Amino acid sequence: MRKIILFFLFLVLILQSLVSQANAYTPKGKFETSITATVGGVYLSLTGYASPLSSVILTSQGILLDSTVADDTGFFSFIQIPIKPGFSQFCLNAVDFKRIGESETCINTVPAKEKESIELKDIFLPPTIGLSKKIAKAGEEVNIYGYTRPGATVTININSTQSVTVQADETGFYSYTLKNVKAGKYTLFANAIYEKRPSLQPQKPATLEVLSKIEEIKKGGEEIAKKFSDKLKDAFSNNLLWFGLFCLFLFLLILFLLFKLKPEWKDKIAQKIKRKHKMHHDWFLEIPIDKSITQHIQAKPTMPAPSNPATPKPNQTINKE
């Protein structure tokens, strides 16, 4: 029974190995891949083409491995980049020499093993792609442009439902103008073919947002609110006094506008304040005082009647009998 279990475990391990190799992704495009034995470490080497004088960056899982600059024909190379056993994926990011567009493509290979190196040749990177504006208004024009190998045929895919084909000039520059764009969000990719050799598939698209009239107003309001919020933050962080004065001014302005819109509020508030001034000590100190006591204090005292009516007044004589 134990032998049967071990046999089935052995079959499962073989199947997993076959599946992992079958799932190794090779993007569309022609290039040569070879695995060679090495003495010591494990290395990655590759050569290919991009747009002339473009900057090419090699990364793996977000970690920078190396960078280089293509020559005036677009040729670039990475030679013996140290990698670890099990290395199976890397990405190439290209930025054209005018910094108007960029492209990114990723490649999966068979996992590297101990004392083996991966070597790839004749990689053709996708064209760089850029936009004259990333946010536009409905009805406007938007220019799409970038660089690739000189003379290559470039296909621009728009939302995977529309495609246009243009020709790159002798410098590798291509462009296309989208006219009277409609409101919505657009995703754009660029591929190229040079001497019947297609470029690799791009992984990073260019994005365009076209606003309708309502969205334009909403966007403008959000920008104004953001600027206002930033101003408040700056005022608060730089000078608390100015921030307090600004808040006071804002409060008075709101109060003024309310009185303009609702003049009856002003009269009600004035009457309320006037009533409270009659008993200023009650209103200010909030101490109730008996009104009878107040009236008694304020009343004038009366003189009492004389107790002895026989008391003579000055300059008065009394007749004796």
PDB file of N, CA and C in Angstrom, residues 19-29 88-90 106-111:
ATOM      1  N   VAL A  19       2.968  20.937 -16.048  1.00  0.00           N
ATOM      2  CA  VAL A  19       2.022  22.052 -16.128  1.00  0.00           C
ATOM      3  C   VAL A  19       2.733  23.385 -15.987  1.00  0.00           C
ATOM      4  N   SER A  20       3.697  23.496 -15.066  1.00  0.00           N
ATOM      5  CA  SER A  20       4.410  24.759 -14.870  1.00  0.00           C
ATOM      6  C   SER A  20       5.201  25.144 -16.103  1.00  0.00           C
ATOM      7  N   GLN A  21       5.769  24.179 -16.798  1.00  0.00           N
ATOM      8  CA  GLN A  21       6.495  24.487 -18.022  1.00  0.00           C
ATOM      9  C   GLN A  21       5.542  24.848 -19.148  1.00  0.00           C
ATOM     10  N   ALA A  22       4.372  24.203 -19.177  1.00  0.00           N
ATOM     11  CA  ALA A  22       3.406  24.514 -20.238  1.00  0.00           C
ATOM     12  C   ALA A  22       2.810  25.897 -20.051  1.00  0.00           C
ATOM     13  N   ASN A  23       2.717  26.349 -18.774  1.00  0.00           N
ATOM     14  CA  ASN A  23       2.149  27.666 -18.505  1.00  0.00           C
ATOM     15  C   ASN A  23       3.139  28.798 -18.681  1.00  0.00           C
ATOM     16  N   ALA A  24       4.391  28.486 -18.946  1.00  0.00           N
ATOM     17  CA  ALA A  24       5.370  29.553 -19.194  1.00  0.00           C
ATOM     18  C   ALA A  24       4.928  30.341 -20.416  1.00  0.00           C
ATOM     19  N   TYR A  25       4.694  31.645 -20.215  1.00  0.00           N
ATOM     20  CA  TYR A  25       4.081  32.483 -21.253  1.00  0.00           C
ATOM     21  C   TYR A  25       5.153  33.089 -22.146  1.00  0.00           C
ATOM     22  N   THR A  26       4.942  32.967 -23.427  1.00  0.00           N
ATOM     23  CA  THR A  26       5.795  33.624 -24.405  1.00  0.00           C
ATOM     24  C   THR A  26       4.944  34.604 -25.172  1.00  0.00           C
ATOM     25  N   PRO A  27       5.147  35.933 -24.988  1.00  0.00           N
ATOM     26  CA  PRO A  27       4.300  36.911 -25.649  1.00  0.00           C
ATOM     27  C   PRO A  27       4.473  36.867 -27.151  1.00  0.00           C
ATOM     28  N   LYS A  28       3.443  37.422 -27.842  1.00  0.00           N
ATOM     29  CA  LYS A  28       3.490  37.463 -29.294  1.00  0.00           C
ATOM     30  C   LYS A  28       4.673  38.299 -29.754  1.00  0.00           C
ATOM     31  N   GLY A  29       5.282  37.878 -30.837  1.00  0.00           N
ATOM     32  CA  GLY A  29       6.486  38.536 -31.318  1.00  0.00           C
ATOM     33  C   GLY A  29       7.587  37.502 -31.450  1.00  0.00           C
ATOM     34  N   SER A  88      11.885  33.734 -13.422  1.00  0.00           N
ATOM     35  CA  SER A  88      11.087  33.326 -14.582  1.00  0.00           C
ATOM     36  C   SER A  88      10.346  34.479 -15.247  1.00  0.00           C
ATOM     37  N   GLN A  89      10.428  35.696 -14.706  1.00  0.00           N
ATOM     38  CA  GLN A  89       9.702  36.806 -15.313  1.00  0.00           C
ATOM     39  C   GLN A  89      10.492  38.097 -15.184  1.00  0.00           C
ATOM     40  N   PHE A  90      10.419  38.926 -16.219  1.00  0.00           N
ATOM     41  CA  PHE A  90      11.016  40.257 -16.164  1.00  0.00           C
ATOM     42  C   PHE A  90      10.218  41.183 -17.075  1.00  0.00           C
ATOM     43  N   CYS A 106       6.173  42.624 -20.598  1.00  0.00           N
ATOM     44  CA  CYS A 106       6.708  41.651 -19.651  1.00  0.00           C
ATOM     45  C   CYS A 106       6.828  40.292 -20.329  1.00  0.00           C
ATOM     46  N   ILE A 107       7.835  39.543 -19.934  1.00  0.00           N
ATOM     47  CA  ILE A 107       8.128  38.243 -20.549  1.00  0.00           C
ATOM     48  C   ILE A 107       8.273  37.197 -19.455  1.00  0.00           C
ATOM     49  N   ASN A 108       7.608  36.065 -19.627  1.00  0.00           N
ATOM     50  CA  ASN A 108       7.772  34.911 -18.751  1.00  0.00           C
ATOM     51  C   ASN A 108       8.607  33.867 -19.467  1.00  0.00           C
ATOM     52  N   THR A 109       9.536  33.269 -18.749  1.00  0.00           N
ATOM     53  CA  THR A 109      10.403  32.240 -19.320  1.00  0.00           C
ATOM     54  C   THR A 109      10.372  30.991 -18.438  1.00  0.00           C
ATOM     55  N   VAL A 110      11.015  29.949 -18.903  1.00  0.00           N
ATOM     56  CA  VAL A 110      11.178  28.746 -18.087  1.00  0.00           C
ATOM     57  C   VAL A 110      12.043  29.107 -16.879  1.00  0.00           C
ATOM     58  N   PRO A 111      11.649  28.724 -15.668  1.00  0.00           N
ATOM     59  CA  PRO A 111      12.425  29.096 -14.477  1.00  0.00           C
ATOM     60  C   PRO A 111      13.894  28.706 -14.593  1.00  0.00           C
TER      61      PRO A 111
END
